[in-house]
Amino acid sequence: MPKKIRLGILGGGGDSLIGILHRVASQINDNYEIVGAVFSPVYQESLDFAKEIDIPTNRIYKDFDALIEEELKLPEEERIQVCSVQTPNFLHYPMAKKLLDNGFHVICEKPMTMNYEEAKALEASHQKSGKVFALTHTYTGYPMVRQMREMIKNGELGKIHKVDARYYQGWINPIIHDKEKRSSVWRLDPTKAGISSCMGDIGVHAFNMVEFTTGLRVKSLLCDFNYLYEDNQMDVDGTVLIRMDDHVKGVIRSSQVATGEENGLAIAIYGEKGAFRWEQERPNFLYKMSDTQPTQIYKPGHAYNSELSLDGTKLPPGHPEGIFDSMANIYLGAARAIRGEHYNDGEFPTMQDGVRGMNFIESTVASHKQGNIWIDLD
Amino acid sequence: MPKKIRLGILGGGGDSLIGILHRVASQINDNYEIVGAVFSPVYQESLDFAKEIDIPTNRIYKDFDALIEEELKLPEEERIQVCSVQTPNFLHYPMAKKLLDNGFHVICEKPMTMNYEEAKALEASHQKSGKVFALTHTYTGYPMVRQMREMIKNGELGKIHKVDARYYQGWINPIIHDKEKRSSVWRLDPTKAGISSCMGDIGVHAFNMVEFTTGLRVKSLLCDFNYLYEDNQMDVDGTVLIRMDDHVKGVIRSSQVATGEENGLAIAIYGEKGAFRWEQERPNFLYKMSDTQPTQIYKPGHAYNSELSLDGTKLPPGHPEGIFDSMANIYLGAARAIRGEHYNDGEFPTMQDGVRGMNFIESTVASHKQGNIWIDLD
Amino acid sequence: MPKKIRLGILGGGGDSLIGILHRVASQINDNYEIVGAVFSPVYQESLDFAKEIDIPTNRIYKDFDALIEEELKLPEEERIQVCSVQTPNFLHYPMAKKLLDNGFHVICEKPMTMNYEEAKALEASHQKSGKVFALTHTYTGYPMVRQMREMIKNGELGKIHKVDARYYQGWINPIIHDKEKRSSVWRLDPTKAGISSCMGDIGVHAFNMVEFTTGLRVKSLLCDFNYLYEDNQMDVDGTVLIRMDDHVKGVIRSSQVATGEENGLAIAIYGEKGAFRWEQERPNFLYKMSDTQPTQIYKPGHAYNSELSLDGTKLPPGHPEGIFDSMANIYLGAARAIRGEHYNDGEFPTMQDGVRGMNFIESTVASHKQGNIWIDLD
Amino acid sequence: MPKKIRLGILGGGGDSLIGILHRVASQINDNYEIVGAVFSPVYQESLDFAKEIDIPTNRIYKDFDALIEEELKLPEEERIQVCSVQTPNFLHYPMAKKLLDNGFHVICEKPMTMNYEEAKALEASHQKSGKVFALTHTYTGYPMVRQMREMIKNGELGKIHKVDARYYQGWINPIIHDKEKRSSVWRLDPTKAGISSCMGDIGVHAFNMVEFTTGLRVKSLLCDFNYLYEDNQMDVDGTVLIRMDDHVKGVIRSSQVATGEENGLAIAIYGEKGAFRWEQERPNFLYKMSDTQPTQIYKPGHAYNSELSLDGTKLPPGHPEGIFDSMANIYLGAARAIRGEHYNDGEFPTMQDGVRGMNFIESTVASHKQGNIWIDLD
């Protein structure tokens, strides 16, 4: 009999976007219960946030070390089983390592560590621990990304010979073109953000997508970065030539100054027998191309999809997965009304909408039955 | 200080799609806690389902009447505040009415009732009750649908003069063309499904969308239904001419035999100064057209959006709202691993993915810094 | 051995758009030579226009009657074989009739006549004449429209059960909303434009598309027009319910006030086994849908296309047919330069572009061969 | 008074695609008359082809040298003014050079020459000649490509900082994967095709597009080619990193093994104030993006377009330029009928289509006027 998994949260308090994303995601399949947390380095903020989202405060801890120490005192069947690490990048490694070393499972935001050396050290801890470690390369969770992987594994593209992946954003433009801003923001300060801005933040997603979908490994690369001003030398743009084996090549393009692009992650994979194209901003549409047949559009939830893809689809074809959010918005409006809070007209459909609907349906039947005549609504 | 709202569920057990949708939606904004339910007419099934999704069974009731009776005995601060009605259509009216009459708020699936008469009776109960009643016309929750409504209200299209809405699906095709199936399925049996199949199930969504976005009311209509075989006269397709005032006309098209269509809800609204086009299957793209200017593509989460639209967006621009589901799929895979259950390769990114990522990022920096040379990955 | 067909032109002089369209189209497949014309009711304008487009003036006639009379005096092997009728609508019938009665083939713009009675009379003349009569329902010439027709004929959609066609434009908006303009423009004056504006001008194209592609005939219809102001009652918008047989229904939507729409002709055809969607503004993309298989995108010029479709494609896949125009624009720029006329920078690629191109190609080879190093261009 | 320009053709006979493209393009704006040609190295084939397309044979020459010699004997007002060079690549240089040296204007297919040295030599001849030389980089003729150039020139993107261009095709796949074919086809034989396959044939188009639209010049590049088999070392794929000045970088991607791609030329240009995206297969749609405003879709023929763009548009908005071809297909069908040749049903709309149309229009008016009742068609 399934029981909810006891989840601890590190970071992600207040308005943190990543906090919302993890919290929502952890609830969607009825699998997790948040039982403990350090939402913020400031204890009082952690407590306040726990109250705000209605989580019992007795296991909100002062800091990460206290969380480990106190949880280990609890009997195993009450103890946090897995921690979700949503703290700033430099804390990923020490927290994940200590969690694994103390027998906790870990769900960790990316980048996993600050550098490759830490990554290999964490890998060693992980292997010793025998615990689950999940890295939230979120995009691999899309049903159609999974579908690509499975179809390629089944040989439906034949031998792959070319890969082209891209992650283009434009959000850093207003910062980079402003001398004041570009010299003060932590993202562009190598002492705070690490060795790379663009490649470390988003290029690595494109890289992960290439290896995840093709099942091939990048053997070597040649890279050129761009920065737009001499006074700041963090990469805000870069192109990477990749070789997967002698005759399988590709390119990974990544930019934070691609004006007007939002989350422009996309991949094209070309093989002997076919090809795929997929874009993150229309995640339900997977294009399978061929030199001789009409292009096919695969969509989620169909019987023709792979088991891995279908496992990630909760609703029938044609519901963009975002429909959960649409419904959630209606629940949100209703919650405000129930609490007697202010809400705007239009936040949720009301009784009047229901009455109108029935009036409409009955009128259509009446019009049709009486020989297609005009019927007035009330 | 916000406290979670105590939610009761009626119906929606087992594999019910509508059950999943409501349950997920109720969790997304940290507002609701499920405290009681009648998931199924069979008591044992309700209990089993509660255990499966890890809800305490002490307030799982034998039936709807027991739920009302027992909850009313509880002190008000423990009692269910709002019930979500997800039962078959014919139960919507009696349940919603009794809930309102007994002081509960109601969130109700559509169609609200079996007919217009019931709808008006329910409206009367609602007015007496002073309680919140939210009807889940889900599509009005999309940020860009809300954006249309607000911009129209602000006069950005000028006077509206033409509306064209559509809801096309193809799922009933395999049933309607099979004599055996079309005479046995409850959907096409008027004694079970009510007076209309296509218009009652999906046409009414298009109707609601027309009134929600334009702020105009349909005054009269003329309708023609289609059924494909003499031996079954339920509408599986229909077209409705509408008049909103003497010179504002429109058309609502609805079909369950539109082969290959999935959830093809779409709307076009034409006004003196501009027009909108929107499609449910690409819900993040709203097209604003004009006779003299380039068409504009509005997307969620931007500063140019209305308050109502932004309120329904949880992440920055370019994240399809479906990204919650993508992240949730990763949490699901991790949950299986944590529980020691079987999971497929690819369900969540692992330690190895993190190690590869750091290897990649460091290699790009090295290649760039050393003058764009090839670097081998480990 | 093919010889060019001797073509006469009626109307289409000056800046007439329809004149350009016919003239270009007649040249594209090397089949026609313009030998005679009445380009304008004003003789001098006809002569001037002939000189402007470099056509011999000896067979430019004073009027239509003179053209008939004089051409009949010529030996048959010199005489105009076919006339293209591009005059205002009310002249289509008398001209086409006289042409057929005198043994000329006819290519005629639509609407063919001013009313149904004339149409039937013209049909009678045509049958007696034994001559070719081609009506320029231009859209049936698109390769993918032809492909729809052939695949439907071959049964690939199974029995058709629903058709939905649309022709939406917005160009009449600035006229209809201006009281002065709407009462003066000939298009909205029934005494000049005939019984219908919107349906006669564009709705009939959607109707033709329905019958052309499905091979079915509309048996009956129910129509509702819209006009936006009491002081002008010409239809600027209309919706037509159609019945093709008892259980095959459809809808034809047509509007000249669909703000921001340009030439929004589109069709969707739903059958037992599959469906098609096609839009005129992306004429190379034909979507074939199914309830169980991925949607397929058919494009012109592939071996999988029908003979009729391939016959209408002059270039390999992926060249939008508009590439002829792109090349023609370059020829136009070169013509201006050759004549020593003014031309803008950018009208055609020059020697310098060619030099740059060779510099580029050689540099790429050099960079690759020398181990992916940077090469400076001149 | 404009007079048609006397055009000579070199190559492009028989089924040559490039021949059709040039011939059609030369006719589209009423500017050129073909007066002489060497369509084929075989004299009889040249003569036969001239008859087939109905061109007088008296100036069809034995070979290129004869053409030059004989034309120079003619008085200047009869002599060929411009020659269109459509011969195999290695003939471009000697022919273009001799033409310029003898006082003819030249329209020349790309690649302009076999290498950069020839290109510079030809440039010298051109400068001496004072004649017009137009290179058919066809894609610069598209109205929306011209629109990009003009808007960038006007500063609407601000300073450009990133360019990304692509030309992906898949047609060489069936050849490259077949050992027999890849060792015999001239395209992949460096002794016949020159130093480059992919970059020389299509990469150079993407390069030209980058410089044409941005007005910037590529200063240096780094390139990596791919070939898929050791036994053939011609590039069938390549990626080029480009630098335009120290902080303006870009990438040009080019492939002939991008399975399922047709003519996938595309460009994205990112600047401080805005960005453009354009694709050749949907040439009428130009996307202008911004970090703060809705994306705009520019289309041809609007008053908001530049003079250069509008000059390349012959019809009002919403007509894909391919409509010329659609109309031409109807003229082609009619030509077959007029000649009494075989033609397929569906090649052109007939009298019956016209009669049906009038029946339709009158029926819509009748239905509307009589209160929206059903009207039977004949």
mmCIF file with all atom_site columns, C-alpha atoms in Angstrom, chain B residues 200-312:
data_model
loop_
_atom_site.group_PDB
_atom_site.id
_atom_site.type_symbol
_atom_site.label_atom_id
_atom_site.label_alt_id
_atom_site.label_comp_id
_atom_site.label_asym_id
_atom_site.label_entity_id
_atom_site.label_seq_id
_atom_site.pdbx_PDB_ins_code
_atom_site.Cartn_x
_atom_site.Cartn_y
_atom_site.Cartn_z
_atom_site.occupancy
_atom_site.B_iso_or_equiv
_atom_site.pdbx_formal_charge
_atom_site.auth_seq_id
_atom_site.auth_comp_id
_atom_site.auth_asym_id
_atom_site.auth_atom_id
_atom_site.pdbx_PDB_model_num
ATOM 1   C CA . GLY B 1 200 ? -24.061 19.718 -23.665 1.00 0.00 ? 200 GLY B CA 1
ATOM 2   C CA . ASP B 1 201 ? -20.578 18.348 -23.243 1.00 0.00 ? 201 ASP B CA 1
ATOM 3   C CA . ILE B 1 202 ? -18.378 20.706 -25.257 1.00 0.00 ? 202 ILE B CA 1
ATOM 4   C CA . GLY B 1 203 ? -20.475 23.239 -27.194 1.00 0.00 ? 203 GLY B CA 1
ATOM 5   C CA . VAL B 1 204 ? -21.328 24.823 -23.879 1.00 0.00 ? 204 VAL B CA 1
ATOM 6   C CA . HIS B 1 205 ? -17.621 25.462 -23.256 1.00 0.00 ? 205 HIS B CA 1
ATOM 7   C CA . ALA B 1 206 ? -17.410 27.429 -26.497 1.00 0.00 ? 206 ALA B CA 1
ATOM 8   C CA . PHE B 1 207 ? -20.543 29.327 -25.521 1.00 0.00 ? 207 PHE B CA 1
ATOM 9   C CA . ASN B 1 208 ? -19.086 30.124 -22.107 1.00 0.00 ? 208 ASN B CA 1
ATOM 10  C CA . MET B 1 209 ? -15.845 31.281 -23.712 1.00 0.00 ? 209 MET B CA 1
ATOM 11  C CA . VAL B 1 210 ? -17.777 33.668 -25.996 1.00 0.00 ? 210 VAL B CA 1
ATOM 12  C CA . GLU B 1 211 ? -19.605 35.315 -23.118 1.00 0.00 ? 211 GLU B CA 1
ATOM 13  C CA . PHE B 1 212 ? -16.605 35.252 -20.750 1.00 0.00 ? 212 PHE B CA 1
ATOM 14  C CA . THR B 1 213 ? -14.206 36.950 -23.131 1.00 0.00 ? 213 THR B CA 1
ATOM 15  C CA . THR B 1 214 ? -16.499 39.452 -24.846 1.00 0.00 ? 214 THR B CA 1
ATOM 16  C CA . GLY B 1 215 ? -18.616 40.467 -21.881 1.00 0.00 ? 215 GLY B CA 1
ATOM 17  C CA . LEU B 1 216 ? -21.555 40.310 -24.292 1.00 0.00 ? 216 LEU B CA 1
ATOM 18  C CA . ARG B 1 217 ? -24.583 38.094 -23.881 1.00 0.00 ? 217 ARG B CA 1
ATOM 19  C CA . VAL B 1 218 ? -26.063 35.843 -26.547 1.00 0.00 ? 218 VAL B CA 1
ATOM 20  C CA . LYS B 1 219 ? -29.626 37.049 -27.169 1.00 0.00 ? 219 LYS B CA 1
ATOM 21  C CA . SER B 1 220 ? -30.896 34.416 -29.566 1.00 0.00 ? 220 SER B CA 1
ATOM 22  C CA . LEU B 1 221 ? -29.677 31.411 -31.470 1.00 0.00 ? 221 LEU B CA 1
ATOM 23  C CA . LEU B 1 222 ? -30.515 29.125 -34.350 1.00 0.00 ? 222 LEU B CA 1
ATOM 24  C CA . CYS B 1 223 ? -29.109 25.615 -34.253 1.00 0.00 ? 223 CYS B CA 1
ATOM 25  C CA . ASP B 1 224 ? -28.671 22.596 -36.480 1.00 0.00 ? 224 ASP B CA 1
ATOM 26  C CA . PHE B 1 225 ? -27.505 19.289 -35.054 1.00 0.00 ? 225 PHE B CA 1
ATOM 27  C CA . ASN B 1 226 ? -26.086 16.310 -36.857 1.00 0.00 ? 226 ASN B CA 1
ATOM 28  C CA . TYR B 1 227 ? -26.244 12.637 -36.058 1.00 0.00 ? 227 TYR B CA 1
ATOM 29  C CA . LEU B 1 228 ? -24.725 10.195 -38.484 1.00 0.00 ? 228 LEU B CA 1
ATOM 30  C CA . TYR B 1 229 ? -27.105 7.253  -38.300 1.00 0.00 ? 229 TYR B CA 1
ATOM 31  C CA . GLU B 1 230 ? -30.877 7.055  -38.222 1.00 0.00 ? 230 GLU B CA 1
ATOM 32  C CA . ASP B 1 231 ? -30.788 4.606  -35.341 1.00 0.00 ? 231 ASP B CA 1
ATOM 33  C CA . ASN B 1 232 ? -29.185 7.104  -32.984 1.00 0.00 ? 232 ASN B CA 1
ATOM 34  C CA . GLN B 1 233 ? -30.481 10.613 -32.766 1.00 0.00 ? 233 GLN B CA 1
ATOM 35  C CA . MET B 1 234 ? -28.221 12.170 -30.166 1.00 0.00 ? 234 MET B CA 1
ATOM 36  C CA . ASP B 1 235 ? -26.292 15.135 -31.532 1.00 0.00 ? 235 ASP B CA 1
ATOM 37  C CA . VAL B 1 236 ? -22.639 14.329 -32.165 1.00 0.00 ? 236 VAL B CA 1
ATOM 38  C CA . ASP B 1 237 ? -22.115 17.571 -34.062 1.00 0.00 ? 237 ASP B CA 1
ATOM 39  C CA . GLY B 1 238 ? -23.840 20.910 -34.267 1.00 0.00 ? 238 GLY B CA 1
ATOM 40  C CA . THR B 1 239 ? -23.568 24.462 -35.528 1.00 0.00 ? 239 THR B CA 1
ATOM 41  C CA . VAL B 1 240 ? -25.193 27.410 -33.759 1.00 0.00 ? 240 VAL B CA 1
ATOM 42  C CA . LEU B 1 241 ? -25.795 30.822 -35.285 1.00 0.00 ? 241 LEU B CA 1
ATOM 43  C CA . ILE B 1 242 ? -25.854 33.445 -32.564 1.00 0.00 ? 242 ILE B CA 1
ATOM 44  C CA . ARG B 1 243 ? -27.017 37.039 -32.262 1.00 0.00 ? 243 ARG B CA 1
ATOM 45  C CA . MET B 1 244 ? -25.696 39.189 -29.497 1.00 0.00 ? 244 MET B CA 1
ATOM 46  C CA . ASP B 1 245 ? -27.442 42.322 -30.599 1.00 0.00 ? 245 ASP B CA 1
ATOM 47  C CA . ASP B 1 246 ? -28.923 43.310 -33.938 1.00 0.00 ? 246 ASP B CA 1
ATOM 48  C CA . HIS B 1 247 ? -25.635 43.734 -35.688 1.00 0.00 ? 247 HIS B CA 1
ATOM 49  C CA . VAL B 1 248 ? -23.321 41.567 -33.639 1.00 0.00 ? 248 VAL B CA 1
ATOM 50  C CA . LYS B 1 249 ? -23.449 38.029 -34.845 1.00 0.00 ? 249 LYS B CA 1
ATOM 51  C CA . GLY B 1 250 ? -21.426 34.920 -34.465 1.00 0.00 ? 250 GLY B CA 1
ATOM 52  C CA . VAL B 1 251 ? -21.173 31.201 -34.850 1.00 0.00 ? 251 VAL B CA 1
ATOM 53  C CA . ILE B 1 252 ? -20.465 28.393 -32.407 1.00 0.00 ? 252 ILE B CA 1
ATOM 54  C CA . ARG B 1 253 ? -19.310 25.122 -33.922 1.00 0.00 ? 253 ARG B CA 1
ATOM 55  C CA . SER B 1 254 ? -19.066 21.935 -31.977 1.00 0.00 ? 254 SER B CA 1
ATOM 56  C CA . SER B 1 255 ? -18.312 18.372 -32.996 1.00 0.00 ? 255 SER B CA 1
ATOM 57  C CA . GLN B 1 256 ? -17.411 14.999 -31.553 1.00 0.00 ? 256 GLN B CA 1
ATOM 58  C CA . VAL B 1 257 ? -16.850 13.480 -34.994 1.00 0.00 ? 257 VAL B CA 1
ATOM 59  C CA . ALA B 1 258 ? -14.180 15.915 -36.178 1.00 0.00 ? 258 ALA B CA 1
ATOM 60  C CA . THR B 1 259 ? -11.757 13.121 -36.916 1.00 0.00 ? 259 THR B CA 1
ATOM 61  C CA . GLY B 1 260 ? -8.296  13.616 -35.492 1.00 0.00 ? 260 GLY B CA 1
ATOM 62  C CA . GLU B 1 261 ? -9.178  16.698 -33.478 1.00 0.00 ? 261 GLU B CA 1
ATOM 63  C CA . GLU B 1 262 ? -8.310  16.372 -29.804 1.00 0.00 ? 262 GLU B CA 1
ATOM 64  C CA . ASN B 1 263 ? -9.473  19.298 -27.667 1.00 0.00 ? 263 ASN B CA 1
ATOM 65  C CA . GLY B 1 264 ? -9.910  21.786 -30.462 1.00 0.00 ? 264 GLY B CA 1
ATOM 66  C CA . LEU B 1 265 ? -11.400 24.662 -28.513 1.00 0.00 ? 265 LEU B CA 1
ATOM 67  C CA . ALA B 1 266 ? -10.655 27.933 -30.269 1.00 0.00 ? 266 ALA B CA 1
ATOM 68  C CA . ILE B 1 267 ? -12.070 31.421 -30.442 1.00 0.00 ? 267 ILE B CA 1
ATOM 69  C CA . ALA B 1 268 ? -11.770 34.405 -32.780 1.00 0.00 ? 268 ALA B CA 1
ATOM 70  C CA . ILE B 1 269 ? -13.217 37.774 -31.803 1.00 0.00 ? 269 ILE B CA 1
ATOM 71  C CA . TYR B 1 270 ? -13.357 40.621 -34.318 1.00 0.00 ? 270 TYR B CA 1
ATOM 72  C CA . GLY B 1 271 ? -13.877 44.255 -33.365 1.00 0.00 ? 271 GLY B CA 1
ATOM 73  C CA . GLU B 1 272 ? -13.684 47.658 -34.953 1.00 0.00 ? 272 GLU B CA 1
ATOM 74  C CA . LYS B 1 273 ? -10.134 48.305 -33.796 1.00 0.00 ? 273 LYS B CA 1
ATOM 75  C CA . GLY B 1 274 ? -8.648  44.846 -33.522 1.00 0.00 ? 274 GLY B CA 1
ATOM 76  C CA . ALA B 1 275 ? -9.196  41.129 -33.152 1.00 0.00 ? 275 ALA B CA 1
ATOM 77  C CA . PHE B 1 276 ? -8.088  38.128 -31.089 1.00 0.00 ? 276 PHE B CA 1
ATOM 78  C CA . ARG B 1 277 ? -7.371  34.516 -31.980 1.00 0.00 ? 277 ARG B CA 1
ATOM 79  C CA . TRP B 1 278 ? -6.639  31.863 -29.383 1.00 0.00 ? 278 TRP B CA 1
ATOM 80  C CA . GLU B 1 279 ? -6.478  28.044 -29.364 1.00 0.00 ? 279 GLU B CA 1
ATOM 81  C CA . GLN B 1 280 ? -6.635  25.798 -26.330 1.00 0.00 ? 280 GLN B CA 1
ATOM 82  C CA . GLU B 1 281 ? -3.947  23.400 -27.553 1.00 0.00 ? 281 GLU B CA 1
ATOM 83  C CA . ARG B 1 282 ? -1.362  26.228 -27.631 1.00 0.00 ? 282 ARG B CA 1
ATOM 84  C CA . PRO B 1 283 ? -2.763  28.137 -24.660 1.00 0.00 ? 283 PRO B CA 1
ATOM 85  C CA . ASN B 1 284 ? 0.240   30.410 -24.150 1.00 0.00 ? 284 ASN B CA 1
ATOM 86  C CA . PHE B 1 285 ? -0.079  32.119 -27.554 1.00 0.00 ? 285 PHE B CA 1
ATOM 87  C CA . LEU B 1 286 ? -2.658  34.895 -27.953 1.00 0.00 ? 286 LEU B CA 1
ATOM 88  C CA . TYR B 1 287 ? -2.762  36.613 -31.360 1.00 0.00 ? 287 TYR B CA 1
ATOM 89  C CA . LYS B 1 288 ? -3.941  40.215 -31.535 1.00 0.00 ? 288 LYS B CA 1
ATOM 90  C CA . MET B 1 289 ? -4.650  41.282 -35.075 1.00 0.00 ? 289 MET B CA 1
ATOM 91  C CA . SER B 1 290 ? -5.310  44.607 -36.732 1.00 0.00 ? 290 SER B CA 1
ATOM 92  C CA . ASP B 1 291 ? -6.099  45.850 -40.221 1.00 0.00 ? 291 ASP B CA 1
ATOM 93  C CA . THR B 1 292 ? -3.084  48.134 -40.279 1.00 0.00 ? 292 THR B CA 1
ATOM 94  C CA . GLN B 1 293 ? -0.451  46.862 -37.839 1.00 0.00 ? 293 GLN B CA 1
ATOM 95  C CA . PRO B 1 294 ? 1.594   43.662 -37.598 1.00 0.00 ? 294 PRO B CA 1
ATOM 96  C CA . THR B 1 295 ? -0.150  40.892 -35.681 1.00 0.00 ? 295 THR B CA 1
ATOM 97  C CA . GLN B 1 296 ? 1.081   40.713 -32.079 1.00 0.00 ? 296 GLN B CA 1
ATOM 98  C CA . ILE B 1 297 ? 1.682   37.555 -30.075 1.00 0.00 ? 297 ILE B CA 1
ATOM 99  C CA . TYR B 1 298 ? 0.873   37.991 -26.406 1.00 0.00 ? 298 TYR B CA 1
ATOM 100 C CA . LYS B 1 299 ? 2.352   35.450 -23.994 1.00 0.00 ? 299 LYS B CA 1
ATOM 101 C CA . PRO B 1 300 ? 1.829   34.933 -20.250 1.00 0.00 ? 300 PRO B CA 1
ATOM 102 C CA . GLY B 1 301 ? 3.860   36.437 -17.464 1.00 0.00 ? 301 GLY B CA 1
ATOM 103 C CA . HIS B 1 302 ? 4.913   39.693 -19.103 1.00 0.00 ? 302 HIS B CA 1
ATOM 104 C CA . ALA B 1 303 ? 4.610   43.125 -17.596 1.00 0.00 ? 303 ALA B CA 1
ATOM 105 C CA . TYR B 1 304 ? 2.294   44.059 -20.453 1.00 0.00 ? 304 TYR B CA 1
ATOM 106 C CA . ASN B 1 305 ? -0.328  41.595 -19.249 1.00 0.00 ? 305 ASN B CA 1
ATOM 107 C CA . SER B 1 306 ? -3.364  42.458 -17.136 1.00 0.00 ? 306 SER B CA 1
ATOM 108 C CA . GLU B 1 307 ? -3.556  41.879 -13.402 1.00 0.00 ? 307 GLU B CA 1
ATOM 109 C CA . LEU B 1 308 ? -6.095  39.084 -13.864 1.00 0.00 ? 308 LEU B CA 1
ATOM 110 C CA . SER B 1 309 ? -3.849  37.332 -16.364 1.00 0.00 ? 309 SER B CA 1
ATOM 111 C CA . LEU B 1 310 ? -0.700  37.703 -14.289 1.00 0.00 ? 310 LEU B CA 1
ATOM 112 C CA . ASP B 1 311 ? -2.498  36.404 -11.238 1.00 0.00 ? 311 ASP B CA 1
ATOM 113 C CA . GLY B 1 312 ? -2.921  33.113 -13.117 1.00 0.00 ? 312 GLY B CA 1
#
